[in-house]
């Protein structure tokens, strides 16, 4: 007898839209536990800058795959997937509801679509060659090369994320396969309700800018300085992400603090645009809910209840 697929709720959407808060409320109401699908919240010490769930939020609902790597130990998609799958199985075995939450589209779709991704180890020599080329030719040149080989992957990354462009080229070099062409299950591995949160772009940008100011007030600069003092170079690896990279440039004397803050906000706006290439408003698999005026729990709750009763 074939067992029924595990039921999973996924809360997705761009950064700053309220995914964590909604996921926690759903987990509390439906006896759930949250599986992180944010590629930066897996790293220790990167708390404020990744909007990682606070300790109070983690007490309100159990979270999985938070703080599992040091910032100099990048977590690949091939490593993330088995960890997330094991977490979902564990939650289900304890008769709890897995709630996937995050804005890293590749993590979300690879998990929900059952991608079988090779665990490609780092190739230091090839990576060093690409890093040298990025310095000489610029990241855009590498991105154009990736775009010619795997346009979908290139579009999802964008031309400014050097680390991810290099990693994508590294995987192509090792396997000769597009990530998007990874082997997928003939049937989706989970029975999923995908709830997408969205907001008017201008509203979202205002929230993002206000949130970054709040992060600064909460000690983001001190967090960046502490990571730097601990030997983690800001602007490389996982710390090439928005906020840390710009504050690293400030700490290195390459720009003023005001310039760093403004650039971080601008880069976060660009991140939102890239996230919408993964989570398209036209995607019929996603139940899109408007978060312009706060969390749409009144809409999300009944939809989850109906889904679980089917």
mmCIF file of C-alpha atoms in Angstrom:
data_model
loop_
_atom_site.group_PDB
_atom_site.id
_atom_site.type_symbol
_atom_site.label_atom_id
_atom_site.label_comp_id
_atom_site.label_asym_id
_atom_site.label_seq_id
_atom_site.Cartn_x
_atom_site.Cartn_y
_atom_site.Cartn_z
ATOM 1 C CA UNK A 1 0.000 0.000 0.000
ATOM 2 C CA UNK A 2 1.411 3.358 -1.045
ATOM 3 C CA UNK A 3 1.318 5.931 1.737
ATOM 4 C CA UNK A 4 -0.218 9.327 1.087
ATOM 5 C CA UNK A 5 2.229 12.182 0.481
ATOM 6 C CA UNK A 6 3.025 14.407 3.430
ATOM 7 C CA UNK A 7 0.949 17.586 3.599
ATOM 8 C CA UNK A 8 3.064 20.749 3.693
ATOM 9 C CA UNK A 9 2.178 24.422 3.985
ATOM 10 C CA UNK A 10 4.626 26.793 2.272
ATOM 11 C CA UNK A 11 4.725 30.525 2.993
ATOM 12 C CA UNK A 12 6.655 32.327 0.259
ATOM 13 C CA UNK A 13 7.167 35.768 -1.216
ATOM 14 C CA UNK A 14 9.679 38.613 -1.303
ATOM 15 C CA UNK A 15 11.759 39.813 1.602
ATOM 16 C CA UNK A 16 10.102 42.117 4.109
ATOM 17 C CA UNK A 17 6.539 41.074 3.288
ATOM 18 C CA UNK A 18 5.790 39.288 6.585
ATOM 19 C CA UNK A 19 6.427 35.592 5.866
ATOM 20 C CA UNK A 20 7.902 34.754 9.268
ATOM 21 C CA UNK A 21 5.051 36.306 11.231
ATOM 22 C CA UNK A 22 2.391 34.530 9.176
ATOM 23 C CA UNK A 23 4.216 31.186 9.317
ATOM 24 C CA UNK A 24 4.422 31.414 13.110
ATOM 25 C CA UNK A 25 0.714 32.181 13.411
ATOM 26 C CA UNK A 26 -0.155 29.256 11.144
ATOM 27 C CA UNK A 27 2.174 26.935 13.060
ATOM 28 C CA UNK A 28 0.574 27.947 16.348
ATOM 29 C CA UNK A 29 -2.962 27.468 15.053
ATOM 30 C CA UNK A 30 -2.405 24.171 13.237
ATOM 31 C CA UNK A 31 0.184 22.442 15.462
ATOM 32 C CA UNK A 32 3.001 23.091 13.034
ATOM 33 C CA UNK A 33 6.752 23.492 13.010
ATOM 34 C CA UNK A 34 8.670 25.722 10.632
ATOM 35 C CA UNK A 35 11.300 24.548 8.149
ATOM 36 C CA UNK A 36 13.535 27.424 7.103
ATOM 37 C CA UNK A 37 13.849 28.114 3.364
ATOM 38 C CA UNK A 38 15.976 31.257 3.640
ATOM 39 C CA UNK A 39 19.505 30.676 2.368
ATOM 40 C CA UNK A 40 21.023 33.195 4.818
ATOM 41 C CA UNK A 41 19.268 32.268 8.044
ATOM 42 C CA UNK A 42 21.150 28.973 8.128
ATOM 43 C CA UNK A 43 24.310 30.812 9.241
ATOM 44 C CA UNK A 44 25.426 31.430 12.808
ATOM 45 C CA UNK A 45 25.971 35.027 13.845
ATOM 46 C CA UNK A 46 24.057 36.488 10.894
ATOM 47 C CA UNK A 47 21.013 37.384 12.951
ATOM 48 C CA UNK A 48 19.965 40.990 12.520
ATOM 49 C CA UNK A 49 21.011 41.322 8.886
ATOM 50 C CA UNK A 50 19.030 38.270 7.756
ATOM 51 C CA UNK A 51 15.902 39.166 9.769
ATOM 52 C CA UNK A 52 16.339 35.794 11.440
ATOM 53 C CA UNK A 53 13.450 34.792 13.734
ATOM 54 C CA UNK A 54 14.166 36.111 17.206
ATOM 55 C CA UNK A 55 14.502 33.761 20.164
ATOM 56 C CA UNK A 56 10.971 34.741 21.211
ATOM 57 C CA UNK A 57 9.689 33.838 17.747
ATOM 58 C CA UNK A 58 11.583 30.553 17.807
ATOM 59 C CA UNK A 59 9.973 29.773 21.160
ATOM 60 C CA UNK A 60 6.554 30.627 19.748
ATOM 61 C CA UNK A 61 7.011 27.983 17.030
ATOM 62 C CA UNK A 62 9.779 25.445 16.680
ATOM 63 C CA UNK A 63 12.122 26.227 13.761
ATOM 64 C CA UNK A 64 14.349 23.843 11.821
ATOM 65 C CA UNK A 65 17.506 24.623 9.786
ATOM 66 C CA UNK A 66 18.332 27.847 11.586
ATOM 67 C CA UNK A 67 21.965 28.405 12.705
ATOM 68 C CA UNK A 68 23.387 25.192 11.242
ATOM 69 C CA UNK A 69 26.532 26.528 9.528
ATOM 70 C CA UNK A 70 29.357 28.965 10.205
ATOM 71 C CA UNK A 71 29.497 31.944 7.816
ATOM 72 C CA UNK A 72 32.576 30.530 6.079
ATOM 73 C CA UNK A 73 30.877 27.179 5.343
ATOM 74 C CA UNK A 74 28.504 27.784 2.405
ATOM 75 C CA UNK A 75 25.454 25.516 2.270
ATOM 76 C CA UNK A 76 24.731 24.326 -1.260
ATOM 77 C CA UNK A 77 21.326 23.404 -2.614
ATOM 78 C CA UNK A 78 22.463 19.781 -2.789
ATOM 79 C CA UNK A 79 23.232 19.887 0.931
ATOM 80 C CA UNK A 80 20.090 21.798 1.892
ATOM 81 C CA UNK A 81 17.591 19.424 0.277
ATOM 82 C CA UNK A 82 18.285 16.248 2.302
ATOM 83 C CA UNK A 83 18.326 18.292 5.520
ATOM 84 C CA UNK A 84 14.955 19.848 4.714
ATOM 85 C CA UNK A 85 13.481 16.507 3.654
ATOM 86 C CA UNK A 86 14.579 14.878 6.895
ATOM 87 C CA UNK A 87 13.088 17.751 8.888
ATOM 88 C CA UNK A 88 9.742 17.395 7.096
ATOM 89 C CA UNK A 89 9.676 13.627 7.692
ATOM 90 C CA UNK A 90 10.529 14.134 11.370
ATOM 91 C CA UNK A 91 7.803 16.744 11.851
ATOM 92 C CA UNK A 92 5.232 14.554 10.107
ATOM 93 C CA UNK A 93 6.163 11.483 12.154
ATOM 94 C CA UNK A 94 5.398 13.427 15.294
ATOM 95 C CA UNK A 95 1.990 14.290 13.828
ATOM 96 C CA UNK A 96 2.836 17.932 13.435
ATOM 97 C CA UNK A 97 2.363 20.089 10.343
ATOM 98 C CA UNK A 98 5.482 21.081 8.362
ATOM 99 C CA UNK A 99 5.395 24.788 7.455
ATOM 100 C CA UNK A 100 8.035 25.751 4.919
ATOM 101 C CA UNK A 101 8.916 29.435 5.154
ATOM 102 C CA UNK A 102 11.382 31.517 3.187
ATOM 103 C CA UNK A 103 12.124 33.666 0.202
ATOM 104 C CA UNK A 104 14.867 31.598 -1.450
ATOM 105 C CA UNK A 105 12.913 30.431 -4.463
ATOM 106 C CA UNK A 106 15.400 27.821 -5.540
ATOM 107 C CA UNK A 107 15.213 26.124 -2.125
ATOM 108 C CA UNK A 108 11.408 26.215 -2.132
ATOM 109 C CA UNK A 109 10.804 24.864 -5.632
ATOM 110 C CA UNK A 110 13.597 22.305 -5.476
ATOM 111 C CA UNK A 111 12.006 20.906 -2.342
ATOM 112 C CA UNK A 112 8.372 21.024 -3.458
ATOM 113 C CA UNK A 113 9.108 19.757 -6.978
ATOM 114 C CA UNK A 114 11.402 16.970 -5.808
ATOM 115 C CA UNK A 115 14.612 18.012 -7.557
ATOM 116 C CA UNK A 116 17.447 15.502 -7.318
ATOM 117 C CA UNK A 117 20.473 17.792 -7.203
ATOM 118 C CA UNK A 118 24.038 16.463 -7.181
ATOM 119 C CA UNK A 119 26.056 17.460 -4.142
ATOM 120 C CA UNK A 120 28.895 19.132 -6.003
ATOM 121 C CA UNK A 121 31.888 19.758 -3.716
ATOM 122 C CA UNK A 122 33.781 23.024 -4.076
ATOM 123 C CA UNK A 123 36.494 23.130 -6.749
ATOM 124 C CA UNK A 124 39.031 25.559 -5.230
ATOM 125 C CA UNK A 125 41.181 25.855 -8.354
ATOM 126 C CA UNK A 126 38.275 26.507 -10.722
ATOM 127 C CA UNK A 127 36.644 28.856 -8.216
ATOM 128 C CA UNK A 128 39.888 30.814 -7.846
ATOM 129 C CA UNK A 129 40.066 31.132 -11.624
ATOM 130 C CA UNK A 130 36.518 32.509 -11.758
ATOM 131 C CA UNK A 131 37.207 34.898 -8.873
ATOM 132 C CA UNK A 132 40.274 36.180 -10.725
ATOM 133 C CA UNK A 133 38.200 36.672 -13.866
ATOM 134 C CA UNK A 134 35.534 38.499 -11.866
ATOM 135 C CA UNK A 135 38.165 40.932 -10.617
ATOM 136 C CA UNK A 136 39.614 41.501 -14.097
ATOM 137 C CA UNK A 137 36.516 41.274 -16.317
ATOM 138 C CA UNK A 138 33.795 42.088 -13.793
ATOM 139 C CA UNK A 139 30.958 39.935 -12.479
ATOM 140 C CA UNK A 140 28.754 40.961 -15.395
ATOM 141 C CA UNK A 141 31.040 39.110 -17.811
ATOM 142 C CA UNK A 142 30.689 35.909 -15.789
ATOM 143 C CA UNK A 143 26.947 36.429 -15.563
ATOM 144 C CA UNK A 144 26.704 36.744 -19.355
ATOM 145 C CA UNK A 145 28.558 33.451 -19.647
ATOM 146 C CA UNK A 146 26.119 31.828 -17.219
ATOM 147 C CA UNK A 147 23.196 33.369 -19.083
ATOM 148 C CA UNK A 148 24.333 31.730 -22.311
ATOM 149 C CA UNK A 149 24.481 28.325 -20.601
ATOM 150 C CA UNK A 150 21.540 28.486 -18.181
ATOM 151 C CA UNK A 151 19.376 31.601 -18.733
ATOM 152 C CA UNK A 152 16.793 30.666 -16.087
ATOM 153 C CA UNK A 153 19.451 30.346 -13.410
ATOM 154 C CA UNK A 154 21.135 33.551 -14.541
ATOM 155 C CA UNK A 155 17.842 35.457 -14.367
ATOM 156 C CA UNK A 156 17.164 34.219 -10.835
ATOM 157 C CA UNK A 157 20.597 35.311 -9.592
ATOM 158 C CA UNK A 158 21.059 38.602 -11.386
ATOM 159 C CA UNK A 159 24.381 40.029 -12.599
ATOM 160 C CA UNK A 160 25.550 41.482 -9.270
ATOM 161 C CA UNK A 161 25.765 38.440 -6.984
ATOM 162 C CA UNK A 162 29.336 37.315 -7.639
ATOM 163 C CA UNK A 163 29.322 34.376 -5.221
ATOM 164 C CA UNK A 164 26.177 32.779 -6.633
ATOM 165 C CA UNK A 165 27.190 33.378 -10.251
ATOM 166 C CA UNK A 166 30.506 31.640 -9.579
ATOM 167 C CA UNK A 167 28.823 28.756 -7.768
ATOM 168 C CA UNK A 168 26.378 28.227 -10.637
ATOM 169 C CA UNK A 169 29.253 28.134 -13.122
ATOM 170 C CA UNK A 170 31.110 25.758 -10.819
ATOM 171 C CA UNK A 171 28.178 23.323 -10.813
ATOM 172 C CA UNK A 172 27.859 23.528 -14.589
ATOM 173 C CA UNK A 173 31.590 22.895 -14.911
ATOM 174 C CA UNK A 174 31.412 19.826 -12.662
ATOM 175 C CA UNK A 175 28.232 18.241 -13.980
ATOM 176 C CA UNK A 176 27.553 19.737 -17.379
ATOM 177 C CA UNK A 177 23.924 20.079 -16.310
ATOM 178 C CA UNK A 178 21.688 23.037 -15.674
ATOM 179 C CA UNK A 179 20.360 23.223 -12.118
ATOM 180 C CA UNK A 180 16.910 23.781 -13.585
ATOM 181 C CA UNK A 181 17.337 20.542 -15.519
ATOM 182 C CA UNK A 182 17.928 18.513 -12.363
ATOM 183 C CA UNK A 183 15.988 15.269 -12.262
ATOM 184 C CA UNK A 184 12.576 15.783 -10.708
ATOM 185 C CA UNK A 185 10.137 13.356 -9.203
ATOM 186 C CA UNK A 186 7.444 12.245 -11.673
ATOM 187 C CA UNK A 187 4.947 13.246 -8.997
ATOM 188 C CA UNK A 188 5.365 16.090 -6.480
ATOM 189 C CA UNK A 189 6.867 14.611 -3.298
ATOM 190 C CA UNK A 190 4.479 16.532 -1.046
ATOM 191 C CA UNK A 191 0.873 17.595 -1.005
ATOM 192 C CA UNK A 192 1.439 21.303 -0.714
ATOM 193 C CA UNK A 193 -0.579 24.452 -0.167
ATOM 194 C CA UNK A 194 1.617 27.354 -1.238
ATOM 195 C CA UNK A 195 0.628 30.699 0.241
ATOM 196 C CA UNK A 196 2.336 33.688 -1.313
ATOM 197 C CA UNK A 197 2.417 37.080 0.358
ATOM 198 C CA UNK A 198 2.704 40.134 -1.848
ATOM 199 C CA UNK A 199 2.365 43.889 -1.558
ATOM 200 C CA UNK A 200 2.429 46.883 -3.822
ATOM 201 C CA UNK A 201 6.039 47.468 -4.800
ATOM 202 C CA UNK A 202 6.125 51.018 -3.413
ATOM 203 C CA UNK A 203 4.684 49.827 -0.094
ATOM 204 C CA UNK A 204 7.182 46.988 0.064
ATOM 205 C CA UNK A 205 10.130 49.268 -0.671
ATOM 206 C CA UNK A 206 9.031 51.641 2.095
ATOM 207 C CA UNK A 207 8.828 48.724 4.529
ATOM 208 C CA UNK A 208 12.234 47.444 3.454
ATOM 209 C CA UNK A 209 13.846 50.846 3.946
ATOM 210 C CA UNK A 210 12.223 51.246 7.364
ATOM 211 C CA UNK A 211 13.255 47.717 8.318
ATOM 212 C CA UNK A 212 16.870 48.384 7.408
ATOM 213 C CA UNK A 213 16.855 51.491 9.582
ATOM 214 C CA UNK A 214 15.437 49.330 12.395
ATOM 215 C CA UNK A 215 18.194 46.784 11.815
ATOM 216 C CA UNK A 216 20.776 49.528 12.153
ATOM 217 C CA UNK A 217 19.155 50.697 15.380
ATOM 218 C CA UNK A 218 19.139 47.101 16.631
ATOM 219 C CA UNK A 219 22.904 46.808 16.163
ATOM 220 C CA UNK A 220 23.516 45.590 12.625
ATOM 221 C CA UNK A 221 26.742 47.566 12.325
ATOM 222 C CA UNK A 222 28.053 45.991 15.536
ATOM 223 C CA UNK A 223 27.021 42.562 14.222
ATOM 224 C CA UNK A 224 28.933 43.181 10.985
ATOM 225 C CA UNK A 225 31.954 44.456 12.902
ATOM 226 C CA UNK A 226 31.896 41.393 15.184
ATOM 227 C CA UNK A 227 31.747 38.983 12.237
ATOM 228 C CA UNK A 228 34.673 40.831 10.646
ATOM 229 C CA UNK A 229 36.678 40.661 13.868
ATOM 230 C CA UNK A 230 35.957 36.933 14.102
ATOM 231 C CA UNK A 231 37.718 36.454 10.782
ATOM 232 C CA UNK A 232 34.749 36.274 8.430
ATOM 233 C CA UNK A 233 35.425 38.632 5.483
ATOM 234 C CA UNK A 234 32.392 40.773 4.760
ATOM 235 C CA UNK A 235 31.483 40.818 1.092
ATOM 236 C CA UNK A 236 32.500 37.221 0.344
ATOM 237 C CA UNK A 237 30.682 33.890 0.599
ATOM 238 C CA UNK A 238 27.432 34.066 2.564
ATOM 239 C CA UNK A 239 28.530 37.497 3.823
ATOM 240 C CA UNK A 240 28.260 38.883 0.310
ATOM 241 C CA UNK A 241 24.565 39.247 1.035
ATOM 242 C CA UNK A 242 22.792 42.576 1.289
ATOM 243 C CA UNK A 243 23.723 44.667 4.291
ATOM 244 C CA UNK A 244 26.884 42.843 5.290
ATOM 245 C CA UNK A 245 28.598 43.579 1.995
ATOM 246 C CA UNK A 246 27.845 47.304 2.102
ATOM 247 C CA UNK A 247 28.714 47.669 5.797
ATOM 248 C CA UNK A 248 31.914 45.755 5.119
ATOM 249 C CA UNK A 249 32.821 48.371 2.519
ATOM 250 C CA UNK A 250 32.130 51.078 5.106
ATOM 251 C CA UNK A 251 34.288 49.362 7.741
ATOM 252 C CA UNK A 252 37.066 49.055 5.145
ATOM 253 C CA UNK A 253 36.903 52.811 4.549
ATOM 254 C CA UNK A 254 35.572 52.453 1.006
ATOM 255 C CA UNK A 255 32.398 54.490 1.525
ATOM 256 C CA UNK A 256 30.591 56.512 4.145
ATOM 257 C CA UNK A 257 28.035 54.942 6.446
ATOM 258 C CA UNK A 258 25.251 56.911 4.757
ATOM 259 C CA UNK A 259 26.361 55.584 1.368
ATOM 260 C CA UNK A 260 26.488 52.025 2.706
ATOM 261 C CA UNK A 261 22.968 52.274 4.108
ATOM 262 C CA UNK A 262 21.572 53.726 0.886
ATOM 263 C CA UNK A 263 23.263 51.067 -1.240
ATOM 264 C CA UNK A 264 21.984 48.305 1.036
ATOM 265 C CA UNK A 265 18.433 49.569 0.600
ATOM 266 C CA UNK A 266 18.846 49.750 -3.180
ATOM 267 C CA UNK A 267 20.286 46.232 -3.310
ATOM 268 C CA UNK A 268 17.367 44.937 -1.237
ATOM 269 C CA UNK A 269 14.961 46.441 -3.783
ATOM 270 C CA UNK A 270 16.866 44.524 -6.478
ATOM 271 C CA UNK A 271 16.593 41.360 -4.380
ATOM 272 C CA UNK A 272 12.816 41.777 -4.327
ATOM 273 C CA UNK A 273 12.752 41.969 -8.113
ATOM 274 C CA UNK A 274 14.847 38.784 -8.361
ATOM 275 C CA UNK A 275 12.585 36.990 -5.895
ATOM 276 C CA UNK A 276 9.583 37.784 -8.069
ATOM 277 C CA UNK A 277 11.290 35.882 -10.895
ATOM 278 C CA UNK A 278 11.008 32.769 -8.712
ATOM 279 C CA UNK A 279 7.591 33.543 -7.244
ATOM 280 C CA UNK A 280 5.536 34.852 -10.131
ATOM 281 C CA UNK A 281 2.155 36.420 -9.438
ATOM 282 C CA UNK A 282 0.840 34.535 -12.482
ATOM 283 C CA UNK A 283 1.815 31.148 -10.990
ATOM 284 C CA UNK A 284 -1.458 29.301 -10.377
ATOM 285 C CA UNK A 285 0.213 26.966 -7.881
ATOM 286 C CA UNK A 286 0.507 29.853 -5.450
ATOM 287 C CA UNK A 287 -2.412 31.286 -3.482
ATOM 288 C CA UNK A 288 -1.465 34.959 -3.449
ATOM 289 C CA UNK A 289 -2.648 37.050 -0.517
ATOM 290 C CA UNK A 290 -2.357 40.822 -0.234
ATOM 291 C CA UNK A 291 -0.169 41.958 2.679
ATOM 292 C CA UNK A 292 -0.406 45.694 1.984
ATOM 293 C CA UNK A 293 -2.296 46.334 5.206
ATOM 294 C CA UNK A 294 -0.849 43.709 7.521
ATOM 295 C CA UNK A 295 -0.853 39.938 7.791
ATOM 296 C CA UNK A 296 -3.784 38.286 5.987
ATOM 297 C CA UNK A 297 -4.322 35.624 8.662
ATOM 298 C CA UNK A 298 -8.087 35.954 8.277
ATOM 299 C CA UNK A 299 -7.684 34.686 4.703
ATOM 300 C CA UNK A 300 -4.797 32.288 5.230
ATOM 301 C CA UNK A 301 -6.274 30.438 8.217
ATOM 302 C CA UNK A 302 -9.459 29.192 6.507
ATOM 303 C CA UNK A 303 -7.513 28.187 3.388
ATOM 304 C CA UNK A 304 -5.165 26.051 5.467
ATOM 305 C CA UNK A 305 -8.088 24.549 7.390
ATOM 306 C CA UNK A 306 -9.844 23.621 4.133
ATOM 307 C CA UNK A 307 -6.641 22.165 2.713
ATOM 308 C CA UNK A 308 -6.029 19.988 5.759
ATOM 309 C CA UNK A 309 -9.631 18.752 5.785
ATOM 310 C CA UNK A 310 -9.490 17.506 2.175
#
